[in-house]
PDB file of C-alpha atoms in Angstrom:
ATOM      1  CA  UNK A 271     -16.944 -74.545  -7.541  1.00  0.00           C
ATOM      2  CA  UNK A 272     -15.746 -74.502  -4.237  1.00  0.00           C
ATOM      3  CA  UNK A 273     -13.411 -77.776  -4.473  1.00  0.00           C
ATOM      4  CA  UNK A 274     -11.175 -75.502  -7.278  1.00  0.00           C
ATOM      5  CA  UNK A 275     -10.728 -72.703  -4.690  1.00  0.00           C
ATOM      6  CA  UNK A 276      -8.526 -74.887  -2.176  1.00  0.00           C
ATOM      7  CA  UNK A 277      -6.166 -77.774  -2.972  1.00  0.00           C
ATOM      8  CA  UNK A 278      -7.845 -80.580  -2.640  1.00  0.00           C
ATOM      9  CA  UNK A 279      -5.386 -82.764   0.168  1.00  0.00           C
ATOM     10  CA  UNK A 280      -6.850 -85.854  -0.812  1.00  0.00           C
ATOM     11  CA  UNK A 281      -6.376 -85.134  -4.771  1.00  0.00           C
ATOM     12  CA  UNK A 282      -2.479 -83.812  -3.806  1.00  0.00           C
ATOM     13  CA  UNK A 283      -1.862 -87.238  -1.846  1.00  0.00           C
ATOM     14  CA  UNK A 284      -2.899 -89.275  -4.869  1.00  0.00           C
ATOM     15  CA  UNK A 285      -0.685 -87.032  -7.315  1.00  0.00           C
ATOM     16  CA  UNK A 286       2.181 -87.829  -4.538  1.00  0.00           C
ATOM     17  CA  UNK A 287       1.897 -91.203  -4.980  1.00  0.00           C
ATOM     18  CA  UNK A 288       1.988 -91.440  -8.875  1.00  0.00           C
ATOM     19  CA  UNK A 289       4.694 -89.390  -9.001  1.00  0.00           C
ATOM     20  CA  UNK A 290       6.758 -92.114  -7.021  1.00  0.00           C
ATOM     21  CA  UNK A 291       5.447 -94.904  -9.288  1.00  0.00           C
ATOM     22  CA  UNK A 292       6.718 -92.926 -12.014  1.00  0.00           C
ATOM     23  CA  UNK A 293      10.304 -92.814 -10.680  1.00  0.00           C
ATOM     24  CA  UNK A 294      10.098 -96.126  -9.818  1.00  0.00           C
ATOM     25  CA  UNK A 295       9.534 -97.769 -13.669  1.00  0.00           C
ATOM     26  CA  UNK A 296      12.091 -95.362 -14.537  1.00  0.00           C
ATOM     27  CA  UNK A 297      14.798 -95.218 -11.412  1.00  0.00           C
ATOM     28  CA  UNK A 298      13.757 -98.365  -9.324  1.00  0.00           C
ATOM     29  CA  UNK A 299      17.034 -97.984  -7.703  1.00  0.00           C
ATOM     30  CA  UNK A 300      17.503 -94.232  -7.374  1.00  0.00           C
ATOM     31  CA  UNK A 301      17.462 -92.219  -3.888  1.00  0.00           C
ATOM     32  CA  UNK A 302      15.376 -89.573  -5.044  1.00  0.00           C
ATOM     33  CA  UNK A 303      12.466 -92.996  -4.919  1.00  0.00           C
ATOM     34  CA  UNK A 304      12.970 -93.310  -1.249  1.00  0.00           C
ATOM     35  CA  UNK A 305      12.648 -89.296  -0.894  1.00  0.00           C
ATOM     36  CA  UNK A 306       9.561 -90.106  -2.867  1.00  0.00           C
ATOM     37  CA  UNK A 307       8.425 -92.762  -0.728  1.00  0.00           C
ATOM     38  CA  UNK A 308       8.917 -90.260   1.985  1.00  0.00           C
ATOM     39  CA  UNK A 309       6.803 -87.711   0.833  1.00  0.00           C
ATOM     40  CA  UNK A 310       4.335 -89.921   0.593  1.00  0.00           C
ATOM     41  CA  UNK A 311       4.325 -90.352   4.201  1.00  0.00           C
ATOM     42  CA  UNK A 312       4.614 -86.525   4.891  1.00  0.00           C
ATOM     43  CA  UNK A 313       1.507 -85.588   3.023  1.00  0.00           C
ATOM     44  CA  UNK A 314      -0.422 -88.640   4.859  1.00  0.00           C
ATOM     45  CA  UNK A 315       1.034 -86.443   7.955  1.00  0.00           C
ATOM     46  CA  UNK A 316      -0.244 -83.315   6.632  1.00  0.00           C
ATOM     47  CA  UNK A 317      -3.295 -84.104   5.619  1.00  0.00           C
ATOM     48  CA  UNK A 318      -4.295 -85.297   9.476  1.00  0.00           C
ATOM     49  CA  UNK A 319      -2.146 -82.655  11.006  1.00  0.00           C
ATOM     50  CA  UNK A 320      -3.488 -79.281   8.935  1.00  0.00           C
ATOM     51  CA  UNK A 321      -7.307 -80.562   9.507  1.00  0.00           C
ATOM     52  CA  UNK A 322      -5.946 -80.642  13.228  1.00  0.00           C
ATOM     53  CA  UNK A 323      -4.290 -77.133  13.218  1.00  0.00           C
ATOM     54  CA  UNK A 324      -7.898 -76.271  11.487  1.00  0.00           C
ATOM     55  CA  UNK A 325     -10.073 -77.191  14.491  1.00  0.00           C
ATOM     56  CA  UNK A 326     -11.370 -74.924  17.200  1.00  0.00           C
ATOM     57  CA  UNK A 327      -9.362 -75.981  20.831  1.00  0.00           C
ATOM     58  CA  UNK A 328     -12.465 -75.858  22.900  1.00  0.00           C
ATOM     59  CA  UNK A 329     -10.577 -76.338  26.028  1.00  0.00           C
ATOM     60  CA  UNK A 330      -8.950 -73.064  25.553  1.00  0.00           C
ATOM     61  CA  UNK A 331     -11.508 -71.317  23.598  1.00  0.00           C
ATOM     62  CA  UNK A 332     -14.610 -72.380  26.496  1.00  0.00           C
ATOM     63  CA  UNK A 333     -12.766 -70.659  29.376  1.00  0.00           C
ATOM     64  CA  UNK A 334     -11.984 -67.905  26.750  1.00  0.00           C
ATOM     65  CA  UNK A 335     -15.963 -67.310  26.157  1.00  0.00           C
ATOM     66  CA  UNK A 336     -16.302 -67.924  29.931  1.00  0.00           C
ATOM     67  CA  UNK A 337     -14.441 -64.998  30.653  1.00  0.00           C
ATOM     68  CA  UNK A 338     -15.881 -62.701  27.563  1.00  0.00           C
ATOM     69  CA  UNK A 339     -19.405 -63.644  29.209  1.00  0.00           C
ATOM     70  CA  UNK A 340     -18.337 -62.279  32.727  1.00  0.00           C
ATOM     71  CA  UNK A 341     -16.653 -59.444  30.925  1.00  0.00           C
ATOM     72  CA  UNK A 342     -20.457 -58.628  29.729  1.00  0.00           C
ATOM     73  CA  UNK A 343     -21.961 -59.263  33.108  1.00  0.00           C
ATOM     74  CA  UNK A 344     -19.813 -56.943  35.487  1.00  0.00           C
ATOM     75  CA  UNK A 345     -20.738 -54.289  32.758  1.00  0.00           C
ATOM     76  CA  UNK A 346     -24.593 -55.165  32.963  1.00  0.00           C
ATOM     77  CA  UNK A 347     -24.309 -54.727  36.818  1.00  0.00           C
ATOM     78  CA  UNK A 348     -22.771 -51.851  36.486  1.00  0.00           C
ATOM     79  CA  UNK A 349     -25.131 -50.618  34.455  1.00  0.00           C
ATOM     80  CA  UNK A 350     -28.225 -51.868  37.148  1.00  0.00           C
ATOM     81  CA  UNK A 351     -26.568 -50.319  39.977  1.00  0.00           C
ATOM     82  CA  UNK A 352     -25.464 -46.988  37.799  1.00  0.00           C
ATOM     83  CA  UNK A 353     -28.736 -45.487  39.644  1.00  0.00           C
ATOM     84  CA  UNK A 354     -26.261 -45.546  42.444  1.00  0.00           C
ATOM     85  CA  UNK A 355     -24.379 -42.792  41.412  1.00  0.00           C
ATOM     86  CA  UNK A 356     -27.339 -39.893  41.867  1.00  0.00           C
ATOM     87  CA  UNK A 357     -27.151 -41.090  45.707  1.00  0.00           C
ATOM     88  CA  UNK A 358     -23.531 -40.633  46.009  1.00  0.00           C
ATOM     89  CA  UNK A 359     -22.465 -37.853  47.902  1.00  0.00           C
ATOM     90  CA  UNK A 360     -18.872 -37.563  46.893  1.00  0.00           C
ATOM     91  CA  UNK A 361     -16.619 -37.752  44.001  1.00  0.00           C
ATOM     92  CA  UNK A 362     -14.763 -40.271  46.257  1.00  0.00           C
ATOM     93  CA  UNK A 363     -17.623 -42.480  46.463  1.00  0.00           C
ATOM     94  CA  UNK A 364     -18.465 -42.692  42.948  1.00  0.00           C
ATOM     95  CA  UNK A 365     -14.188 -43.385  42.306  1.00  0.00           C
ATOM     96  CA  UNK A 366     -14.790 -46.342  45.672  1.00  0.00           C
ATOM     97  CA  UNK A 367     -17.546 -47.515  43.144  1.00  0.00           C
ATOM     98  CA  UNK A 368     -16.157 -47.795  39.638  1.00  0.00           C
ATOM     99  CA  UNK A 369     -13.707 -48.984  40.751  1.00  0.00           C
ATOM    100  CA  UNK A 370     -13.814 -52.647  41.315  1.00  0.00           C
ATOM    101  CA  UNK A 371     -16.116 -52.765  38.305  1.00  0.00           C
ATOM    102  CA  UNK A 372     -12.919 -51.358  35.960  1.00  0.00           C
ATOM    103  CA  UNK A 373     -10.556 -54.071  37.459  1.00  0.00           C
ATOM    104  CA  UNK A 374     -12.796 -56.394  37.316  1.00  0.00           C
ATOM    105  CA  UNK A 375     -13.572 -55.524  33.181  1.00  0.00           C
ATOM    106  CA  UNK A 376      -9.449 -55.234  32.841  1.00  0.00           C
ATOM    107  CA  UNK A 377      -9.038 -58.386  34.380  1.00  0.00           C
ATOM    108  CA  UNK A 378     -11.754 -60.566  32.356  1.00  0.00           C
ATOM    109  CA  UNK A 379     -10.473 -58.648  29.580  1.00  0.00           C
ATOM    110  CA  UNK A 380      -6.994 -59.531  29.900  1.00  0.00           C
ATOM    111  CA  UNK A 381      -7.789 -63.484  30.490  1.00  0.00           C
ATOM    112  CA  UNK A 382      -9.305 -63.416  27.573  1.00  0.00           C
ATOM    113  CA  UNK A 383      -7.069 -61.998  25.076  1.00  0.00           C
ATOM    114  CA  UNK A 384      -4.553 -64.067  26.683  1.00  0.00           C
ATOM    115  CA  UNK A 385      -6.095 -67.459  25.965  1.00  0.00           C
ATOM    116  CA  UNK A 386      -7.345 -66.639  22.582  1.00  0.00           C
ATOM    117  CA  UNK A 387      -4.103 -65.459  21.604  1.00  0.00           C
ATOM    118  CA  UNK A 388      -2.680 -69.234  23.318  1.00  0.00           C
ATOM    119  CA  UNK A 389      -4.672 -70.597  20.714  1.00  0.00           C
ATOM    120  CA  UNK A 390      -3.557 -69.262  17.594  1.00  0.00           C
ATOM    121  CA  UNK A 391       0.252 -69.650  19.005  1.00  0.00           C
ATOM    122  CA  UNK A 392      -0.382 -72.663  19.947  1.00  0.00           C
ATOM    123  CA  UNK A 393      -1.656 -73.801  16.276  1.00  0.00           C
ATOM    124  CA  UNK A 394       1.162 -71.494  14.814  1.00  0.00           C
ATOM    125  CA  UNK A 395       4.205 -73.445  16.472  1.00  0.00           C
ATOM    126  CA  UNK A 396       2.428 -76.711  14.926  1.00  0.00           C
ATOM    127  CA  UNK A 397       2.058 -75.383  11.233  1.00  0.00           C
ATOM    128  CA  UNK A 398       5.812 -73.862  11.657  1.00  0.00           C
ATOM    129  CA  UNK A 399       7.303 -77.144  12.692  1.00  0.00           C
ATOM    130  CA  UNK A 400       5.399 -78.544   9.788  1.00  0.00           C
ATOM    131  CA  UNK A 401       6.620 -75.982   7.532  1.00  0.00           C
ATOM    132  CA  UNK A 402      10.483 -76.710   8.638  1.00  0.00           C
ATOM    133  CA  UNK A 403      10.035 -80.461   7.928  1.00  0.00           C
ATOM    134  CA  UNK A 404       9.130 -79.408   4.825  1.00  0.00           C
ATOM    135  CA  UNK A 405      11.827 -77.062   4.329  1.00  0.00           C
ATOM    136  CA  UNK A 406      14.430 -79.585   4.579  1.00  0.00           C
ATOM    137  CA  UNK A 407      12.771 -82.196   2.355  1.00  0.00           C
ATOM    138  CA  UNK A 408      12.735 -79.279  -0.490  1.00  0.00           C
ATOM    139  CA  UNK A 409      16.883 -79.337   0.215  1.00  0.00           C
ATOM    140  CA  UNK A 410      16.864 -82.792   0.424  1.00  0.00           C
ATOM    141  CA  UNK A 411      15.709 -82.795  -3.337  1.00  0.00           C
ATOM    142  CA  UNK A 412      18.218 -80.097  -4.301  1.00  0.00           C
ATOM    143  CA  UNK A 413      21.203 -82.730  -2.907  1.00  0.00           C
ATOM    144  CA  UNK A 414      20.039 -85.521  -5.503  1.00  0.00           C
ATOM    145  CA  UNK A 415      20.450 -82.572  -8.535  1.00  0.00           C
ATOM    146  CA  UNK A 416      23.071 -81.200  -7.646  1.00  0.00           C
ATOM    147  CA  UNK A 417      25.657 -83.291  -8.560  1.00  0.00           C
ATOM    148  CA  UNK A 418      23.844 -83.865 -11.939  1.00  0.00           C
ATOM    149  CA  UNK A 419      26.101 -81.909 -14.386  1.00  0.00           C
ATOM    150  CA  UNK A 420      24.538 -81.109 -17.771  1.00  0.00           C
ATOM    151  CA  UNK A 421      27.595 -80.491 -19.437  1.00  0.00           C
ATOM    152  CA  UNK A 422      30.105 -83.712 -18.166  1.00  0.00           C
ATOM    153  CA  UNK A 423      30.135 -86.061 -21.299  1.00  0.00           C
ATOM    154  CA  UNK A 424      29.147 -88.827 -18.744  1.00  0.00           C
ATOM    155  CA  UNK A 425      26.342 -87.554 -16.316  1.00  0.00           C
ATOM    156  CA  UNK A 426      27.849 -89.534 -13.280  1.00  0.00           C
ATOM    157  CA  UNK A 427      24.357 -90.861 -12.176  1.00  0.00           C
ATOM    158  CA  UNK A 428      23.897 -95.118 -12.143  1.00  0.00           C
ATOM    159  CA  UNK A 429      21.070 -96.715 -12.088  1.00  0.00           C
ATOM    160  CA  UNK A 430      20.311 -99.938  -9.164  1.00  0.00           C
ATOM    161  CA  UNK A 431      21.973-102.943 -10.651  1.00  0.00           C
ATOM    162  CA  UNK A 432      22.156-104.711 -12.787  1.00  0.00           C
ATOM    163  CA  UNK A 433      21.920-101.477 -15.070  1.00  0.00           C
ATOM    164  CA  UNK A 434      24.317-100.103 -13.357  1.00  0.00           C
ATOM    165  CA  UNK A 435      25.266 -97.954 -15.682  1.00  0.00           C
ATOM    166  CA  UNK A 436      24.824 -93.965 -16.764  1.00  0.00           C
ATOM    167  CA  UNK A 437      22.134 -91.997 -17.753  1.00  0.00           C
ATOM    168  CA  UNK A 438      21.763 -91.146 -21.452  1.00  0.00           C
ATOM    169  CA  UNK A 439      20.817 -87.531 -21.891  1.00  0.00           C
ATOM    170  CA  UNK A 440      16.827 -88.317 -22.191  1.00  0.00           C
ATOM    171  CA  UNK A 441      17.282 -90.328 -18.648  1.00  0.00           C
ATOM    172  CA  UNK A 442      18.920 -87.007 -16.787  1.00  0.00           C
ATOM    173  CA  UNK A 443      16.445 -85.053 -18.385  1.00  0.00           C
ATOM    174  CA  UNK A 444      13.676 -87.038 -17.046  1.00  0.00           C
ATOM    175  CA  UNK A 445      15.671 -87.414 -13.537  1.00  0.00           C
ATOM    176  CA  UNK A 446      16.109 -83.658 -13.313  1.00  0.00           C
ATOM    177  CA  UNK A 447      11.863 -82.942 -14.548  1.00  0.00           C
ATOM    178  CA  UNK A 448      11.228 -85.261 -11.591  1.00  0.00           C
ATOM    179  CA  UNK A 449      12.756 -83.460  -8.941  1.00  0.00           C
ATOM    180  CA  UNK A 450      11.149 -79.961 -10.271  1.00  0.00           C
ATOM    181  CA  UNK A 451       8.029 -81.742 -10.046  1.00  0.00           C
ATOM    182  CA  UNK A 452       8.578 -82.932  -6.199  1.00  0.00           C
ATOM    183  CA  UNK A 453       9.437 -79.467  -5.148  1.00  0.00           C
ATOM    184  CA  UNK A 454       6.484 -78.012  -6.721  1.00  0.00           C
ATOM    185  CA  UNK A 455       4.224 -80.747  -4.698  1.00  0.00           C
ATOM    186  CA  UNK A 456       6.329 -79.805  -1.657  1.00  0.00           C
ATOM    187  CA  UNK A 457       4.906 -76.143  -1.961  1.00  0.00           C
ATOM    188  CA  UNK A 458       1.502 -77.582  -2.487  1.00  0.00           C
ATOM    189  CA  UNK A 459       1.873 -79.564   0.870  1.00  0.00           C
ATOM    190  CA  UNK A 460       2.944 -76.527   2.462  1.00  0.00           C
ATOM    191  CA  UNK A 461      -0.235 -74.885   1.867  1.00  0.00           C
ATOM    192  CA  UNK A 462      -2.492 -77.278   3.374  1.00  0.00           C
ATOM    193  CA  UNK A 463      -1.131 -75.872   6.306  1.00  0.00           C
ATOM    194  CA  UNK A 464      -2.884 -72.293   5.579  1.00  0.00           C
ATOM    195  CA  UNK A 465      -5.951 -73.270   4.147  1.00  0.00           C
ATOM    196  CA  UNK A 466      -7.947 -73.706   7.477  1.00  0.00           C
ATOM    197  CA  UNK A 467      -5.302 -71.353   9.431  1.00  0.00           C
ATOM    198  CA  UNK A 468      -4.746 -68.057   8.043  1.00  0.00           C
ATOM    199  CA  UNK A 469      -2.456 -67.155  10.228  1.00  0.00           C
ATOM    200  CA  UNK A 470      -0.097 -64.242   9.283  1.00  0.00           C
ATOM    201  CA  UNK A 471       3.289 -65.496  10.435  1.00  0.00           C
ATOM    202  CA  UNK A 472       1.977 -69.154   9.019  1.00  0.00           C
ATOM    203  CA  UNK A 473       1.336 -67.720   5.844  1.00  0.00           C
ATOM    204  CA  UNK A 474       4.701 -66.011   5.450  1.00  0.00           C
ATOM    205  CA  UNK A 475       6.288 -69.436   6.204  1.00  0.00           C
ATOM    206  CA  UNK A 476       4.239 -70.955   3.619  1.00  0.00           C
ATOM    207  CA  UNK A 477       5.444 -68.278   1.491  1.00  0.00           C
ATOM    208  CA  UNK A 478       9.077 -68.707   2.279  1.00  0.00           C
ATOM    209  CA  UNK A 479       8.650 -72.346   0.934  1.00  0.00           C
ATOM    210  CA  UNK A 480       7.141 -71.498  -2.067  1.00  0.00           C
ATOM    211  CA  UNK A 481       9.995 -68.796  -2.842  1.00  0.00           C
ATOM    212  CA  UNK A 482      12.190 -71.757  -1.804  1.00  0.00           C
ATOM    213  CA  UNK A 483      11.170 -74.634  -4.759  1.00  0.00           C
ATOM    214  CA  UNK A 484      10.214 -72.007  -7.011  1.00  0.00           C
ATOM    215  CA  UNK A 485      14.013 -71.015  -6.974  1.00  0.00           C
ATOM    216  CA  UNK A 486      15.623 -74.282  -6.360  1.00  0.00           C
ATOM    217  CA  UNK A 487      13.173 -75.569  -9.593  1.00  0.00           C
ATOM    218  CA  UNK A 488      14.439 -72.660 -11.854  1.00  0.00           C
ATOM    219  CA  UNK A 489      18.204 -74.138 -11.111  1.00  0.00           C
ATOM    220  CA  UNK A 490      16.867 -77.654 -12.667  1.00  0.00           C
ATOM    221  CA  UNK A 491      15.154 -76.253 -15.530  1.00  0.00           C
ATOM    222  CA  UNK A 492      18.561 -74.113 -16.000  1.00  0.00           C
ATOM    223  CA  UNK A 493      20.049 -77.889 -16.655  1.00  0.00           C
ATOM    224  CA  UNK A 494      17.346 -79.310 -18.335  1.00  0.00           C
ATOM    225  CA  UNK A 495      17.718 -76.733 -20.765  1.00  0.00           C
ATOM    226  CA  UNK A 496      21.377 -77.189 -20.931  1.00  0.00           C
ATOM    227  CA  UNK A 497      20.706 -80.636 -21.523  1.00  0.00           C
ATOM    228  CA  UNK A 498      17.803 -79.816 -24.138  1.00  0.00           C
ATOM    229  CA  UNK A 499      20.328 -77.650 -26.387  1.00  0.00           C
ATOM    230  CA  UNK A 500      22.760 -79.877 -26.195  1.00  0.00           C
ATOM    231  CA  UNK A 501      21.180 -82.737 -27.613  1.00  0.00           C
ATOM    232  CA  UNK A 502      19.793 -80.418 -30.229  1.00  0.00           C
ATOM    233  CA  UNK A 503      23.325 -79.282 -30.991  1.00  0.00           C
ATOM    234  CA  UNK A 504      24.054 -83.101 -31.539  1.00  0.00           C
ATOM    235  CA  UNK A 505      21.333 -83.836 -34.080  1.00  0.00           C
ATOM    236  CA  UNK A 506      21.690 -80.645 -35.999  1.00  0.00           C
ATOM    237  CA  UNK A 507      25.516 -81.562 -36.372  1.00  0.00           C
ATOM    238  CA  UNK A 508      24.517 -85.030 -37.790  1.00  0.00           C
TER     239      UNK A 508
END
């Protein structure tokens, strides 16, 4: 049960690529088959690159336990010489005592945070940049529907030659359900990035993505309904 709790990157890479042999037996010619072809290529990417941003970085993370181990010890020696203390004769030499051992805590302490926290900023910049590229694929998709006009008695779009010629009504309809379904897989790809890294500010940039296709696919489906009453207007008039 555990393979339906996660998307499955291997499954999503596979649904990528039919979905570009699909536009290409019906739009050989089109651009959106290149940005097709190109999210082919970014999912490859992000299938390599999330497992990546998944990993432990042991060259941070051993120096990190190095420091959390000495963090333990200065407190264990502190706690062997605390029989010190009944022999001191002053406040000031109990202060002259504890004190090395608190700067020395602080400062183990403090290396510590600081390189665990490298990691996860580290693998944060990574997933972000990922996210971006992502981000501007999703708008790339919104340029090839946006000049698509449901209600122009000639859609405007040409096939490659030698068709050459415009879309029926059916044709747009099927252009425009393609381009919902690539920015739906674009969100999918975008999560990859969060499955192994639950990062917080990660996750809200996954988020942002999702918000983004959701939207730009509600625009399509505004046409493809458009489109859908049209035609039905049409036949009822026959």
């Amino acid at each position: 049960m555990a393979g339906y709790r996660s998307v499955n990157d291997q499954l999503l890479h596979e649904t990528v690529r039919r979905l570009e042999d699909r536009i290409a037996t019906q739009f050989p010619g089109a651009g959106l088959r290149q940005v097709a072809v190109e999210l082919i290529e970014i999912t490859r990417t992000a299938r390599a690159r999330s497992k990546d941003i998944g990993r432990p970085i042991w060259w941070i993370r051993a120096p990190a336990m190095l420091s959390v181990v000495g963090l333990f010890g200065v407190i264990v020696l502190e706690v062997f010489f605390i029989d010190k203390i009944g022999k001191l004769d002053t406040v000031g030499d109990f202060i002259q005592l504890l004190e090395p051992t608190l700067g020395s805590i602080f400062f183990l302490a403090a290396i510590a945070a600081f390189l665990l926290s490298l990691e996860t900023r580290w693998k944060r910049r990574r997933a972000l940049e990922a996210v971006h590229e992502l981000r501007a694929m999703a708008h790339v998709v919104d340029m090839h529907q946006l000049t698509k006009d449901p209600t122009e008695k000639s859609f405007g779009e040409t096939r490659a030659p030698p068709d050459d010629r415009p879309l029926t009504a059916d044709e747009l309809v099927r252009y425009l359900d393609f381009c919902s379904e690539m920015l739906s897989l674009i969100g999918k790809v975008a999560v990859l990035y969060v499955q192994r890294f639950p990062d917080d500010g990660a996750v809200r940039a996954v988020d942002e993505i999702e918000g983004l296709t959701n939207g730009l696919s509600r625009k399509i489906w505004q046409k493809i309904t458009i489109l859908q009453n049209r035609q039905f207007s049409g036949s009822s008039a026959t």
